[in-house]
GROMACS .gro file of C-alpha atoms in nm:
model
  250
    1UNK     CA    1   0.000   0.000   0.000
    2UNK     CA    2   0.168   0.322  -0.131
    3UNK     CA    3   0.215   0.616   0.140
    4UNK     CA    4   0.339   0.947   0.022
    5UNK     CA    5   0.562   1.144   0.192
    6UNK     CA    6   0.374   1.381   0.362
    7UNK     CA    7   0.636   1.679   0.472
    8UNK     CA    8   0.511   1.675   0.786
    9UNK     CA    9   0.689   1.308   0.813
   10UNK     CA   10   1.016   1.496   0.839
   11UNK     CA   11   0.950   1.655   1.147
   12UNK     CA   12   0.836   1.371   1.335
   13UNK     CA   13   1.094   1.150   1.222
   14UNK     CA   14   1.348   1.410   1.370
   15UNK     CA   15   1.115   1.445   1.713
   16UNK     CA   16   1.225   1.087   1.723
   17UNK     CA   17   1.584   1.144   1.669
   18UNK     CA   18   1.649   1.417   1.868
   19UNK     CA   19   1.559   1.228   2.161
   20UNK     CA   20   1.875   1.008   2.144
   21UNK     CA   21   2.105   1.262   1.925
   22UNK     CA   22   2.371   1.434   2.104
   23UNK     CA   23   2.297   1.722   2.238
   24UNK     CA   24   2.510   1.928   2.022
   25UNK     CA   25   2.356   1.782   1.740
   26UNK     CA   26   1.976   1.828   1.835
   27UNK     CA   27   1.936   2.207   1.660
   28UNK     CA   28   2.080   2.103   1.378
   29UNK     CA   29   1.896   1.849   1.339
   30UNK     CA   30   1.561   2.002   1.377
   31UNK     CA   31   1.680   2.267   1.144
   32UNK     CA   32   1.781   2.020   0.898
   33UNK     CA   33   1.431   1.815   0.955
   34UNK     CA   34   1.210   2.206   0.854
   35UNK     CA   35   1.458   2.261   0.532
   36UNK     CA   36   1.372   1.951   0.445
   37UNK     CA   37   0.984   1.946   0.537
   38UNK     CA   38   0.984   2.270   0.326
   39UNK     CA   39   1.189   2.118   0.030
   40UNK     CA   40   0.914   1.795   0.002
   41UNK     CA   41   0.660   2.087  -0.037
   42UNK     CA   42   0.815   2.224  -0.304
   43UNK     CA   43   0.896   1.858  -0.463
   44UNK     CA   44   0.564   1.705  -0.583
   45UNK     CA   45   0.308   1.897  -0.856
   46UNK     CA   46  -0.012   2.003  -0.730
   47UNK     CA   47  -0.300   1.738  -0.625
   48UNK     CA   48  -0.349   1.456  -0.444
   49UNK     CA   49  -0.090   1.171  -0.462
   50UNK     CA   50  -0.136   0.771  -0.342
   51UNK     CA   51  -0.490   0.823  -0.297
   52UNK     CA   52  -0.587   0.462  -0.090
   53UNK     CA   53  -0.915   0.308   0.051
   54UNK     CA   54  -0.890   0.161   0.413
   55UNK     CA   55  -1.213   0.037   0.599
   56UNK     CA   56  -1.414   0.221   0.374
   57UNK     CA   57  -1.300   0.571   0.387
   58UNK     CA   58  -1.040   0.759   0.120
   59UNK     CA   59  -0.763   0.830   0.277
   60UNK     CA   60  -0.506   1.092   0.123
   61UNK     CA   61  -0.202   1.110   0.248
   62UNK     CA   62  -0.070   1.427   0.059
   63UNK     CA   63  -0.244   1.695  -0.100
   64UNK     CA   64  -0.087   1.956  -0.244
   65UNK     CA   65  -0.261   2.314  -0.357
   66UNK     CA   66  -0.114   2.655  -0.280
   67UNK     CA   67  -0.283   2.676   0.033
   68UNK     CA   68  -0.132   2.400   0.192
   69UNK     CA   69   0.224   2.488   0.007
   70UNK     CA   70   0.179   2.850   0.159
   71UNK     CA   71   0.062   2.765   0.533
   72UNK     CA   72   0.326   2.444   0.514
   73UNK     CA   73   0.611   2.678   0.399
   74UNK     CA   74   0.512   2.878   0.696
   75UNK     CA   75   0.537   2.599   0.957
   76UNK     CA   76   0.884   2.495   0.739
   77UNK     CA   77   1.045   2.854   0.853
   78UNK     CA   78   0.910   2.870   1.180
   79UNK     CA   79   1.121   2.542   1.291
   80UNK     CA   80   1.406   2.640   1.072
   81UNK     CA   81   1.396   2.973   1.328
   82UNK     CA   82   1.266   2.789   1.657
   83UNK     CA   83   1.574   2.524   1.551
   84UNK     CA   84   1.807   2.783   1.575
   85UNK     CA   85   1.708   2.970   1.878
   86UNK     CA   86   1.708   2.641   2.044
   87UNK     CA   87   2.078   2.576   2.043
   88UNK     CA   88   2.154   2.709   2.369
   89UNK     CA   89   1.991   2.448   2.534
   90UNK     CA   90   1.989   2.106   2.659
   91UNK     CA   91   1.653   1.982   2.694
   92UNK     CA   92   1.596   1.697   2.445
   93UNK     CA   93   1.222   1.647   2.548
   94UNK     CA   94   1.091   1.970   2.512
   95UNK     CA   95   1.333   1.955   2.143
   96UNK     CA   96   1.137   1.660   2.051
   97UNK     CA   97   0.810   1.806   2.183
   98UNK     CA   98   0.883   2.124   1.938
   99UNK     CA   99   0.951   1.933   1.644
  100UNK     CA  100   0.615   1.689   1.673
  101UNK     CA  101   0.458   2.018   1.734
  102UNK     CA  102   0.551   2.144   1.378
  103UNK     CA  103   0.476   1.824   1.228
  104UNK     CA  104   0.176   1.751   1.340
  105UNK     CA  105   0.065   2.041   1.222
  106UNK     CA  106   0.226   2.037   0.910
  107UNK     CA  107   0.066   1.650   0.853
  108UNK     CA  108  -0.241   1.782   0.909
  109UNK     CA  109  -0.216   2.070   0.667
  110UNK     CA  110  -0.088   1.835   0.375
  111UNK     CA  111  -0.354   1.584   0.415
  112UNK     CA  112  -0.666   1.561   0.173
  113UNK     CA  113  -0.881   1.387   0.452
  114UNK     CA  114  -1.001   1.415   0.792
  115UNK     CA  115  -0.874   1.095   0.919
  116UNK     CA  116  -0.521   1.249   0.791
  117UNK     CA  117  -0.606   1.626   0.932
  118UNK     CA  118  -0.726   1.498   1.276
  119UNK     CA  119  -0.440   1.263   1.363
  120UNK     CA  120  -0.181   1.497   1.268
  121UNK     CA  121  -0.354   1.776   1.448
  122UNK     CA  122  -0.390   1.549   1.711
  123UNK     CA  123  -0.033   1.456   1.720
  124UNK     CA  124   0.033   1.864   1.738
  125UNK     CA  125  -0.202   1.877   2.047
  126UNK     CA  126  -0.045   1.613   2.259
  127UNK     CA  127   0.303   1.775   2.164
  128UNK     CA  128   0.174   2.071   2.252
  129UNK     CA  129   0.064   1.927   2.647
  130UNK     CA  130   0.420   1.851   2.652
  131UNK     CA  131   0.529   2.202   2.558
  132UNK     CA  132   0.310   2.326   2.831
  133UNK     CA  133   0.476   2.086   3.120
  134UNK     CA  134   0.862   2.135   2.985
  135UNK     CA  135   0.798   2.507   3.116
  136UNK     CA  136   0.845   2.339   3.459
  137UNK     CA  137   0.656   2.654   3.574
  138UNK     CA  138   0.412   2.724   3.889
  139UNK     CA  139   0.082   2.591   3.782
  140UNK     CA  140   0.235   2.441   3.457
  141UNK     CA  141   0.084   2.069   3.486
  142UNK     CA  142  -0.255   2.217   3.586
  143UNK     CA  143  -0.200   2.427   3.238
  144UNK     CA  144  -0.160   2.140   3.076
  145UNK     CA  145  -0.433   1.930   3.194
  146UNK     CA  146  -0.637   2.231   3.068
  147UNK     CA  147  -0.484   2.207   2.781
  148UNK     CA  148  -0.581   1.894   2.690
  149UNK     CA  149  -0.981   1.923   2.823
  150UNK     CA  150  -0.994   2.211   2.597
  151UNK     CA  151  -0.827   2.023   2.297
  152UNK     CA  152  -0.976   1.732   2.302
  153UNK     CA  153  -1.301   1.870   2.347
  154UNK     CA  154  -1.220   1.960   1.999
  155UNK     CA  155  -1.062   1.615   1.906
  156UNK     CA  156  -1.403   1.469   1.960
  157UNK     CA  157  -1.616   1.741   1.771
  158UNK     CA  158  -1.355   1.685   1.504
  159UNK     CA  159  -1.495   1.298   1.517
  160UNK     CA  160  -1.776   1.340   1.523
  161UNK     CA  161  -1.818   1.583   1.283
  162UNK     CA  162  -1.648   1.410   1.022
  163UNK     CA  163  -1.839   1.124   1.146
  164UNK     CA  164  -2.212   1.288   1.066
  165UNK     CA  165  -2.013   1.357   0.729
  166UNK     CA  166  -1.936   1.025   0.670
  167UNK     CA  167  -2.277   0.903   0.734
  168UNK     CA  168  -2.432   1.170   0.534
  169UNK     CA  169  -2.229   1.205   0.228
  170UNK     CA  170  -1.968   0.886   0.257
  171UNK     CA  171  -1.678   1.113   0.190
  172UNK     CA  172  -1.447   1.211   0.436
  173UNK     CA  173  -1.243   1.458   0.257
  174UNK     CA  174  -1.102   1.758   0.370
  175UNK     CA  175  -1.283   2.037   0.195
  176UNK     CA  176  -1.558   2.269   0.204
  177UNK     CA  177  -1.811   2.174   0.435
  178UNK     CA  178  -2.214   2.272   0.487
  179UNK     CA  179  -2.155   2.476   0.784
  180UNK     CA  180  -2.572   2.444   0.814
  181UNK     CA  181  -2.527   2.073   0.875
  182UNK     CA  182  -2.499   1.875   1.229
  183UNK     CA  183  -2.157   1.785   1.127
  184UNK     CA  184  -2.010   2.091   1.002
  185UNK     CA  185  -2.173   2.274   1.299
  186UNK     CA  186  -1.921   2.017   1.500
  187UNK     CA  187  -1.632   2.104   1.259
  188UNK     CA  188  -1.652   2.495   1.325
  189UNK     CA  189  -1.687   2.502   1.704
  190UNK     CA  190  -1.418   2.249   1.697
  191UNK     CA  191  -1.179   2.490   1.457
  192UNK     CA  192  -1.297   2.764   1.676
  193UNK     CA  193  -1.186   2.648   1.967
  194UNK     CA  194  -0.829   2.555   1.839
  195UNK     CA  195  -0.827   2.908   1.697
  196UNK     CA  196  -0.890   3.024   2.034
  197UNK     CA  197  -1.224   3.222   1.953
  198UNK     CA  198  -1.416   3.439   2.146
  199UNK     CA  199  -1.461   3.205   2.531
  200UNK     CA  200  -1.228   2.944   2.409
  201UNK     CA  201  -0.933   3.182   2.420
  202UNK     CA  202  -0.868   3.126   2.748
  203UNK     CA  203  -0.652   2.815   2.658
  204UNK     CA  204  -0.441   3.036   2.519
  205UNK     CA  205  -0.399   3.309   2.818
  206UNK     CA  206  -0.354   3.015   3.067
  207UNK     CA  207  -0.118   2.731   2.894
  208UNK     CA  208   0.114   2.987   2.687
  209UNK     CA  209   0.273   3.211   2.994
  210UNK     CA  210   0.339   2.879   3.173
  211UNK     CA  211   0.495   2.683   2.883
  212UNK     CA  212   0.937   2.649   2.822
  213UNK     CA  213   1.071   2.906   2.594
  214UNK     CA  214   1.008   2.742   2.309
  215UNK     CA  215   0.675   2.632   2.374
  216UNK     CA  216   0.596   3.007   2.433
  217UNK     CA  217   0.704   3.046   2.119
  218UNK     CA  218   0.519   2.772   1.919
  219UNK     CA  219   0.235   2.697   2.089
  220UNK     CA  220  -0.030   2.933   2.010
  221UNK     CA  221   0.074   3.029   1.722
  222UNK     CA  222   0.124   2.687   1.555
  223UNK     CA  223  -0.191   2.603   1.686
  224UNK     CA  224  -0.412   2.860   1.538
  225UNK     CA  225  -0.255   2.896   1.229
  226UNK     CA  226  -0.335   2.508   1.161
  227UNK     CA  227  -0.675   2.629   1.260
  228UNK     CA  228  -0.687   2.930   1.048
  229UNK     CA  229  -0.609   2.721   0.756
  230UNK     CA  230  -0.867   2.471   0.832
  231UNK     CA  231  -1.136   2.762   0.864
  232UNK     CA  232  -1.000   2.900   0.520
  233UNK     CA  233  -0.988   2.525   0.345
  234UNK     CA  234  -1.357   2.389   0.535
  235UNK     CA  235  -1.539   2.723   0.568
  236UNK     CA  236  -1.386   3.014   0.364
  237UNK     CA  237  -1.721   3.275   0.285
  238UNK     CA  238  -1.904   3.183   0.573
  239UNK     CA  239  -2.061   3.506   0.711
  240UNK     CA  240  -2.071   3.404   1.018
  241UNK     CA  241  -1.713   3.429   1.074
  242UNK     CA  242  -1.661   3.792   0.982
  243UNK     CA  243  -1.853   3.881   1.339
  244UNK     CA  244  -1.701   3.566   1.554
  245UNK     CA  245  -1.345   3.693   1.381
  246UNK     CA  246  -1.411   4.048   1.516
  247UNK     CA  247  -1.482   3.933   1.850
  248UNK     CA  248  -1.143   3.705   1.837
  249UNK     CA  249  -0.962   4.019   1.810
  250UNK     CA  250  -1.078   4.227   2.063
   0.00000   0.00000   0.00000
């Protein structure tokens, strides 16, 4: 059964790697690991590659448009600059928590389905937990336990919605979705809250201060911009969003 190399693969690999690497080696490695995640985005032509069936759903492992290529590119440069700010230190978990971060996010944004999106976006969650608790803070494992509710309060509205999608439509992929539907009401209060709209931004406020340096750095904003993108790929035009967006900001 053919799997593509999704970019995102290059990131995780190196969480992996950094974990037993030298310590002198771990920043370049994870700088090495987002040239390269950014290089496999530029690789392939545009469209969906090794398209597969498993239990019944499509599952595609790589799909490439310029939205992905843009938002992936993104993630790319923020570990190439996260790699490098990370040299000084000597903390191979929270290295490897960084890098599975990035690439569960990037996964997620390369994939062409939901069962793709949600388990690299899941993958980026659970990293992120561990981001939260390498800040070794006051309050930090309470953070992250918060963390979590909030995320995979998501995780399931992510199920299920694709799940009510599934039933409805028996496609699964990751595209525009009826936001008028049971299901794609689940998908957008799921996005939301990983965007950290209006009452769900409080994830934000609480497990950012108490994160490690670089999970200050990457959390949020890794986060939401996988969020973002889903929002623009699942629900681009949807009035409601102009008001919920304006309420974000403030």
């Amino acid at each position: 059964m053919p799997i593509s190399l999704n970019p995102g693969f290059a990131l995780l690999a190196a969480a992996l790697l950094v974990l037993v690497a030298p310590g002198g080696l771990r920043a370049a490695i994870a700088v090495a690991a987002a040239v390269a995640a950014g290089a496999l985005a530029l690789t392939p032509d545009f469209g969906a590659h090794d398209v597969f069936r498993q239990v019944g759903l499509t599952v595609v492992p790589l799909r490439l448009d310029a939205a992905a290529q843009v938002f992936g590119i993104a993630i790319a440069g923020a570990g190439v600059v996260l790699g490098l700010a990370s040299a000084h230190r000597r903390d191979a978990f929270e290295d490897a928590a960084l890098l599975a971060h990035l690439g569960g996010a990037m996964t997620a944004i390369y994939g062409g389905d939901l069962v793709t999106f949600v388990v690299g976006a899941e993958i980026s969650i659970l990293a992120g937990a561990a981001l939260v608790l390498c800040g070794r803070t006051a309050g930090a494992r309470a953070a992250a336990v918060r963390y979590v509710f909030w995320h995979a309060l998501a995780g399931a509205l992510l199920v299920g919605g694709g799940g009510l999608g599934w039933a409805q439509t028996s496609d699964v992929r990751f595209d525009r979705v009826d936001a008028a539907t049971p299901g794609g009401v689940c998908l957008l209060i799921a996005v939301l809250i990983r965007a950290g709209g209006p009452l769900a931004h409080v994830w934000i406020k609480d497990a950012a201060p108490r994160s490690g340096v670089m999970g200050f750095a990457a959390l949020a904003p890794v986060t939401t911009t996988l969020a973002v993108y889903a929002l623009i790929r699942m629900f681009f035009g949807v009035p409601a969003l102009a008001p919920i967006g304006a309420a974000a900001v403030i």
